[in-house]
Structure formats: C-alpha cells, structure tokens
Amino acid sequence: MSDKITKIGVLTSGGDAPGMNAAIRSVVRTCAYHNIECVGIYRGFEGMMEGDFKDFTARNVNHIINTGGTILKSARSNEFKTKEGRAKAHNYLVKKGIQALVLIGGDGTFTGGMVFNKEFNFPIIGIPGTIDNDIYGTNFTIGYDTAINTVVEAIDKIRDTASSHKRLFFVEVMGRDVGHIALNAGVGAGAEEILIPEEDLGLDRLVESLKRSKASGKSSSIVVVAEGDKIGKNVFELKDYIDENMPEYDVRVSVLGHMQRGGSPSCFDRVLASRMGVKAVESLLEGKSNYMVGILDNKMELTSLNKAVKGKSKINLELLRVSDVMTT
C-alpha cells in the first residue's frame, strides 16, 4: 500500500440513512488500523468550506454502530456549487493536512465530489448512503434494508386497522425516481397493489384490480404507492378517484414520510457499512480515486463515480411478476 496518504477526511452529505454512523465508524477504525489519521468533517460540504473539522480516533466512534442518523450531521450547500466555494473548502483541507476524502451520500454528494476531484485532483472515494437504493454500481445502498423493514412494520400495523374497519389504505413510501422500497416492502407486506414510477398501472386498471379483490372476498386492501408514481399528481388524488369510482370502500391515506429514514440500522446495513468503510479507506491507500464502493454479488467492487451518477438502477422484473401473482 502507498505511504503517501497520512490523513483522510470523512463526511456525510444529502439525506441521512440508517447505517451512516456504522460507515463513519468503519472509516475511522480502518484508518486507525493502518496508522492513518482521520478527520471528521461536520455538515457535509458546508462544513468543509468552514473548516468544521474534528480529529477522530477509534474511541471517538464507540457505541455508534447501532444508532440512526449521522453523528457528523448533514447539510446541502449551494455555495459549494460555486468555484469560489470549492476553493474555500480546498484551502481548509490543505491547511488541516487532509490528503484524501471519503464521501458518504448519494448522487448529489458524488457529483460534488467529482467536480472537486477534477478541479483539485483531490483523491476521493464514495460510499453510497441512501434509503432509495437508486445508485448504479451496487446491489444495495446503506440504509435501504432498514427502510424497507420500517415500511413493512408500518404496513403490518396499518393492515390491522384496515381489516377491522373494512378500509382501503393508500400507503405512500419514499421513492421519487425509483420504486425499490415500494416494490420490496409491498411484496413483503402482502399489499394488494404496488404503484411505482417504472410501471404505469393506470387509474382504470387500478380500479379493475381493486374490484377483482373485492369480488374475491377481500373486505380491505393495502395499496403501496411510491411518491414518484405517475398515475396521479399525488396519493390524495388517487384517493379522490377511488372515492368517486368505488364508493363501497372507506378510503384512507397514510404517508410514512421521514420515519423511513430513522431508526437503528438493521444487521445487514451495519455489516454492509462496515465492509464499505474498509474498502473505501484501503482503496485510497492503494492510490485509487474517483470511485464508489459497491456490493455486487456479495463482493466489494469499485465503480467510477461518473458511472454511479449517470447510470440507472434497475427494478427487479422477477419481483414485479411475483407481485402480480401474489395479488391474485
């Protein structure tokens, strides 16, 4: 391994995701293992432009593997999008002696990192932390497993009420551009219908599907809706349409919102974050830069940040068919 890098900075940026703290812990302890100094950068790129740094040792990250959110905090920064803002950040990094960065976040974080790398030739490795699982180059992102388990638990509880009162519930989950959460949680929770951005079910087909469910003897139904679904303008418009066309249903809406981001990370996310943190630091020490760490076929692999940002994660077509079969 190269002996050129002696100090690495780590930050979290964008939306928080369960498991980010486990990734921070892994980065810090991998640095300690290789006798490398580690610096925590608070509030993402915003903190980097203000020199909001703290020296981290292995002891600074005790008892955080099981906690949600991010101890380094997160923020979105418009100033970092300017050349002047990035130059300010670079000056603080040089002043602190930081020679490489590990960025934990999503495509916005990686885009900022790529620009920064291009302007200053600054070594960067990305770790995908986002509950949407929408990053190309990895089967799973940190936080996704925890989020779908949170959604399934919520739907299980909603179903108790739906069954007791013979109601139809539209349950909106996160997923502006992709339907991974809705599809997997919907299948796992036994939803009668799953609406995702990748598949335009259509209002008429939705009504027909619900009528078939009703005719088969179902007195209540759960429809899981990704927030980016294209059928209606929003989940409340869907409710109004069903109210008009299926008055026999008592229709309710439950928007799970930011509860999907919180909570203690699952074992899967803790292990994934730990593996990614080790791979990120050791990749920097091997002289690699401008890559994202990902898990593909249970192996840690590197994908260029450019591909990670521009590529598109694909929905599981086999799971779509499973969903259709299960709603019979």
Coordinates of C-alpha atoms in Angstrom, one line a residue:
M1 CA 0.0 0.0 0.0
S2 CA 1.0 3.6 -0.7
D3 CA 2.6 5.5 2.2
K4 CA 1.7 8.9 0.7
I5 CA -1.6 9.4 2.4
T6 CA -1.3 10.0 6.1
K7 CA -4.6 11.8 6.8
I8 CA -8.1 11.1 5.5
G9 CA -11.3 13.1 5.9
V10 CA -14.8 11.7 6.1
L11 CA -18.1 13.4 5.7
T12 CA -21.8 12.6 5.2
S13 CA -24.0 14.6 2.8
G14 CA -27.5 14.7 1.5
G15 CA -30.4 12.8 3.1
D16 CA -29.4 10.8 6.2
A17 CA -29.7 7.0 6.1
P18 CA -29.6 4.3 8.8
G19 CA -26.1 2.9 8.8
M20 CA -24.2 6.1 8.0
N21 CA -22.8 6.0 11.6
A22 CA -21.6 2.4 11.1
A23 CA -19.8 3.6 7.9
I24 CA -18.2 6.5 9.7
R25 CA -17.1 4.1 12.4
S26 CA -15.6 1.8 9.8
V27 CA -13.7 4.5 8.1
V28 CA -12.2 5.8 11.4
R29 CA -11.2 2.4 12.6
T30 CA -9.8 1.3 9.3
C31 CA -7.6 4.5 9.4
A32 CA -6.5 3.6 12.9
Y33 CA -5.7 0.0 11.8
H34 CA -3.4 1.4 9.1
N35 CA -1.9 4.1 11.4
I36 CA -3.6 6.8 9.3
E37 CA -5.1 10.0 10.9
C38 CA -8.8 10.5 10.4
V39 CA -10.7 13.8 10.5
G40 CA -14.5 14.0 10.8
I41 CA -16.0 16.8 8.7
Y42 CA -19.2 18.2 10.1
R43 CA -22.3 19.2 8.0
G44 CA -21.0 17.9 4.7
F45 CA -19.6 20.3 2.1
E46 CA -21.0 23.2 4.1
G47 CA -18.7 22.3 7.0
M48 CA -15.8 21.6 4.7
M49 CA -16.0 25.2 3.5
E50 CA -16.0 26.5 7.0
G51 CA -13.2 24.2 8.4
D52 CA -15.7 22.5 10.8
F53 CA -13.3 19.6 11.5
K54 CA -12.6 17.3 14.4
D55 CA -9.8 14.7 14.8
F56 CA -11.3 11.3 15.2
T57 CA -9.7 8.2 16.9
A58 CA -11.1 4.7 17.3
R59 CA -12.5 5.7 20.6
N60 CA -14.5 8.7 19.2
V61 CA -16.8 6.2 17.4
N62 CA -17.6 3.9 20.3
H63 CA -21.3 2.8 20.5
I64 CA -22.5 4.4 17.3
I65 CA -22.8 1.3 15.1
N66 CA -26.4 0.8 16.4
T67 CA -27.5 4.5 16.0
G68 CA -29.5 6.1 13.2
G69 CA -28.8 9.4 11.6
T70 CA -25.3 10.7 11.3
I71 CA -23.0 12.0 14.1
L72 CA -21.3 14.2 11.5
K73 CA -24.6 15.8 10.6
S74 CA -25.6 16.6 7.0
A75 CA -26.4 19.7 5.0
R76 CA -27.0 20.7 1.4
S77 CA -24.8 23.6 0.2
N78 CA -25.4 25.9 -2.7
E79 CA -22.1 27.7 -2.1
F80 CA -20.2 24.5 -2.8
K81 CA -21.7 24.5 -6.3
T82 CA -19.6 27.6 -7.0
K83 CA -15.9 27.6 -7.9
E84 CA -15.2 30.1 -5.1
G85 CA -16.9 27.8 -2.5
R86 CA -14.9 24.8 -3.6
A87 CA -11.7 26.7 -3.5
K88 CA -12.5 27.8 0.1
A89 CA -13.1 24.1 1.0
H90 CA -9.8 23.1 -0.6
N91 CA -7.9 25.7 1.3
Y92 CA -9.3 24.4 4.6
L93 CA -8.4 20.8 3.7
V94 CA -4.8 21.8 2.8
K95 CA -4.5 23.8 6.0
K96 CA -5.7 20.8 8.0
G97 CA -3.3 18.4 6.2
I98 CA -6.2 16.3 4.9
Q99 CA -5.0 14.4 1.7
A100 CA -8.0 12.4 0.7
L101 CA -11.8 12.2 1.3
V102 CA -14.4 9.5 1.9
L103 CA -17.8 10.9 0.9
I104 CA -20.9 9.1 2.3
G105 CA -24.1 10.0 0.5
G106 CA -26.0 9.8 -2.8
D107 CA -25.7 11.0 -6.3
G108 CA -25.7 14.7 -5.4
T109 CA -22.8 14.1 -3.0
F110 CA -20.9 12.1 -5.6
T111 CA -21.5 14.8 -8.3
G112 CA -19.9 17.4 -5.9
G113 CA -17.1 15.1 -5.3
M114 CA -16.4 14.6 -9.0
V115 CA -16.2 18.3 -9.6
F116 CA -13.9 18.8 -6.7
N117 CA -11.7 16.0 -7.8
K118 CA -11.4 17.4 -11.3
E119 CA -10.6 20.9 -10.1
F120 CA -8.0 20.0 -7.5
N121 CA -7.0 16.4 -8.3
F122 CA -8.0 15.5 -4.8
P123 CA -8.4 11.8 -4.0
I124 CA -12.0 10.8 -3.4
I125 CA -13.9 7.6 -2.7
G126 CA -17.6 7.5 -2.3
I127 CA -19.8 5.2 -0.1
P128 CA -23.5 5.0 -1.2
G129 CA -25.7 6.0 1.7
T130 CA -29.4 6.5 0.6
I131 CA -32.6 4.6 1.5
D132 CA -33.9 4.7 -2.1
N133 CA -31.3 2.2 -3.3
D134 CA -31.1 4.2 -6.5
I135 CA -27.3 4.3 -7.1
Y136 CA -25.8 2.4 -10.1
G137 CA -22.9 0.1 -9.3
T138 CA -24.2 -1.6 -6.1
N139 CA -26.9 -4.1 -5.4
F140 CA -27.6 -2.3 -2.1
T141 CA -27.1 1.1 -0.6
I142 CA -26.6 1.8 3.1
G143 CA -30.0 2.4 4.7
Y144 CA -32.2 0.6 2.2
D145 CA -32.6 -2.6 4.1
T146 CA -33.5 -0.8 7.3
A147 CA -36.0 1.4 5.4
I148 CA -37.9 -1.4 3.8
N149 CA -38.1 -3.2 7.2
T150 CA -39.5 0.0 8.7
V151 CA -42.1 0.2 6.0
V152 CA -43.2 -3.4 6.3
E153 CA -43.6 -3.0 10.1
A154 CA -45.7 0.1 9.5
I155 CA -47.9 -1.6 6.9
D156 CA -48.4 -4.6 9.1
K157 CA -49.9 -2.2 11.7
I158 CA -52.0 -0.3 9.2
R159 CA -53.4 -3.6 7.9
D160 CA -54.8 -4.4 11.4
T161 CA -56.9 -1.2 11.2
A162 CA -57.8 -1.7 7.5
S163 CA -59.1 -5.2 8.3
S164 CA -61.0 -4.1 11.4
H165 CA -62.9 -1.3 9.6
K166 CA -63.1 -2.8 6.0
R167 CA -60.9 0.1 4.7
L168 CA -58.7 0.6 1.7
F169 CA -55.4 2.3 2.6
F170 CA -53.1 4.0 0.2
V171 CA -49.7 3.9 1.9
E172 CA -47.2 6.3 0.4
V173 CA -43.5 5.5 0.7
M174 CA -40.3 7.2 -0.4
G175 CA -39.0 6.7 -3.9
R176 CA -39.2 9.8 -6.1
D177 CA -37.5 8.2 -9.1
V178 CA -37.4 4.5 -8.4
G179 CA -39.7 2.0 -6.8
H180 CA -37.4 -0.3 -4.9
I181 CA -38.8 0.5 -1.5
A182 CA -42.5 0.3 -2.7
L183 CA -41.9 -3.0 -4.6
N184 CA -40.0 -4.9 -2.0
A185 CA -41.9 -3.7 1.0
G186 CA -45.2 -4.2 -0.9
V187 CA -44.4 -7.8 -1.6
G188 CA -43.1 -8.3 1.9
A189 CA -46.2 -6.9 3.5
G190 CA -48.7 -8.6 1.1
A191 CA -50.0 -5.5 -0.5
E192 CA -52.9 -5.9 -2.9
E193 CA -51.4 -3.4 -5.4
I194 CA -48.0 -1.7 -5.7
L195 CA -47.6 1.6 -7.7
I196 CA -44.1 2.5 -8.8
P197 CA -42.6 5.1 -11.2
E198 CA -41.3 2.3 -13.5
E199 CA -44.7 0.8 -14.2
D200 CA -47.7 3.0 -15.2
L201 CA -50.6 0.9 -13.9
G202 CA -53.2 3.5 -14.9
L203 CA -56.3 4.6 -13.0
D204 CA -58.7 2.3 -14.8
R205 CA -56.5 -0.8 -14.3
L206 CA -56.2 0.1 -10.6
V207 CA -59.9 0.3 -10.2
E208 CA -60.4 -3.0 -12.0
S209 CA -57.7 -4.7 -9.8
L210 CA -59.4 -3.4 -6.7
K211 CA -62.8 -4.6 -8.0
R212 CA -61.4 -8.1 -8.5
S213 CA -60.0 -8.1 -5.0
K214 CA -63.4 -7.1 -3.7
A215 CA -65.2 -9.7 -5.7
S216 CA -62.8 -12.4 -4.5
G217 CA -64.0 -11.7 -0.9
K218 CA -61.4 -9.2 0.3
S219 CA -63.0 -6.7 2.6
S220 CA -60.0 -4.5 3.0
S221 CA -56.9 -3.6 0.8
I222 CA -53.5 -2.1 1.0
V223 CA -52.0 -0.2 -1.9
V224 CA -48.4 0.8 -1.6
V225 CA -47.5 3.9 -3.6
A226 CA -44.0 5.2 -4.4
E227 CA -44.0 9.0 -4.1
G228 CA -42.8 9.2 -7.7
D229 CA -45.6 7.1 -9.1
K230 CA -47.0 8.7 -12.3
I231 CA -50.7 7.6 -12.1
G232 CA -51.9 10.7 -10.2
K233 CA -50.4 14.1 -9.2
N234 CA -50.2 12.7 -5.7
V235 CA -51.6 10.0 -3.4
F236 CA -54.5 12.2 -2.3
E237 CA -55.7 12.5 -5.9
L238 CA -55.7 8.7 -6.1
K239 CA -57.9 8.6 -3.0
D240 CA -60.4 11.1 -4.6
Y241 CA -60.6 9.0 -7.7
I242 CA -61.3 5.8 -5.8
D243 CA -63.8 7.6 -3.7
E244 CA -65.7 8.6 -6.8
N245 CA -65.5 5.2 -8.6
M246 CA -65.7 2.7 -5.7
P247 CA -67.9 4.3 -3.0
E248 CA -68.2 0.9 -1.3
Y249 CA -64.7 1.5 0.1
D250 CA -63.8 3.6 3.1
V251 CA -60.5 5.1 1.6
R252 CA -57.7 6.4 3.8
V253 CA -54.2 7.7 3.1
S254 CA -51.1 7.2 5.2
V255 CA -47.9 9.0 4.2
L256 CA -45.0 7.4 6.0
G257 CA -42.6 10.2 5.2
H258 CA -39.3 10.7 7.1
M259 CA -39.9 7.9 9.6
Q260 CA -38.4 5.7 6.9
R261 CA -35.1 7.5 7.3
G262 CA -34.8 7.0 11.0
G263 CA -34.2 4.2 13.5
S264 CA -31.5 1.8 14.4
P265 CA -29.9 0.2 11.3
S266 CA -30.5 -3.5 10.6
C267 CA -27.8 -6.0 10.9
F268 CA -27.5 -6.1 7.2
D269 CA -26.9 -2.4 6.9
R270 CA -24.4 -2.4 9.8
V271 CA -22.3 -5.2 8.1
L272 CA -22.6 -3.6 4.7
A273 CA -21.5 -0.2 6.0
S274 CA -18.5 -1.8 7.8
R275 CA -17.4 -3.6 4.7
M276 CA -17.8 -0.5 2.6
G277 CA -15.8 1.7 5.0
V278 CA -12.8 -0.7 5.0
K279 CA -12.9 -0.9 1.2
A280 CA -13.1 2.9 0.8
V281 CA -10.1 3.6 3.0
E282 CA -7.9 0.8 1.6
S283 CA -8.8 1.8 -1.9
L284 CA -7.5 5.3 -1.2
L285 CA -4.3 3.9 0.3
E286 CA -3.8 1.8 -2.9
G287 CA -3.9 5.0 -4.9
K288 CA -7.4 4.7 -6.3
S289 CA -9.6 7.8 -6.6
N290 CA -12.9 9.0 -8.1
Y291 CA -14.6 5.7 -7.4
M292 CA -17.6 4.5 -5.5
V293 CA -17.6 1.4 -3.3
G294 CA -20.4 -1.0 -4.0
I295 CA -21.5 -4.6 -3.3
L296 CA -22.1 -6.7 -6.4
D297 CA -22.8 -10.4 -6.0
N298 CA -21.7 -10.1 -2.3
K299 CA -18.3 -8.8 -3.3
M300 CA -16.9 -5.3 -2.7
E301 CA -16.3 -3.7 -6.1
L302 CA -15.4 -0.2 -7.4
T303 CA -17.4 1.7 -9.9
S304 CA -16.4 5.1 -11.3
L305 CA -18.3 8.0 -9.7
N306 CA -19.3 9.1 -13.2
K307 CA -21.0 5.8 -13.9
A308 CA -22.5 5.7 -10.4
V309 CA -24.1 9.1 -11.0
K310 CA -25.1 8.7 -14.7
G311 CA -26.2 5.0 -14.5
K312 CA -29.7 3.9 -13.6
S313 CA -30.5 1.3 -11.0
K314 CA -33.0 -1.2 -12.4
I315 CA -36.1 -2.6 -10.8
N316 CA -36.3 -6.3 -10.2
L317 CA -38.5 -7.6 -13.1
E318 CA -38.9 -11.0 -11.5
L319 CA -40.2 -9.4 -8.3
L320 CA -42.7 -7.4 -10.4
R321 CA -44.1 -10.7 -11.7
V322 CA -44.1 -12.1 -8.1
S323 CA -46.2 -9.1 -7.1
D324 CA -48.7 -9.7 -9.9
V325 CA -49.0 -13.4 -9.0
M326 CA -49.4 -12.6 -5.3
T327 CA -52.3 -10.2 -5.9
T328 CA -54.4 -12.9 -7.4

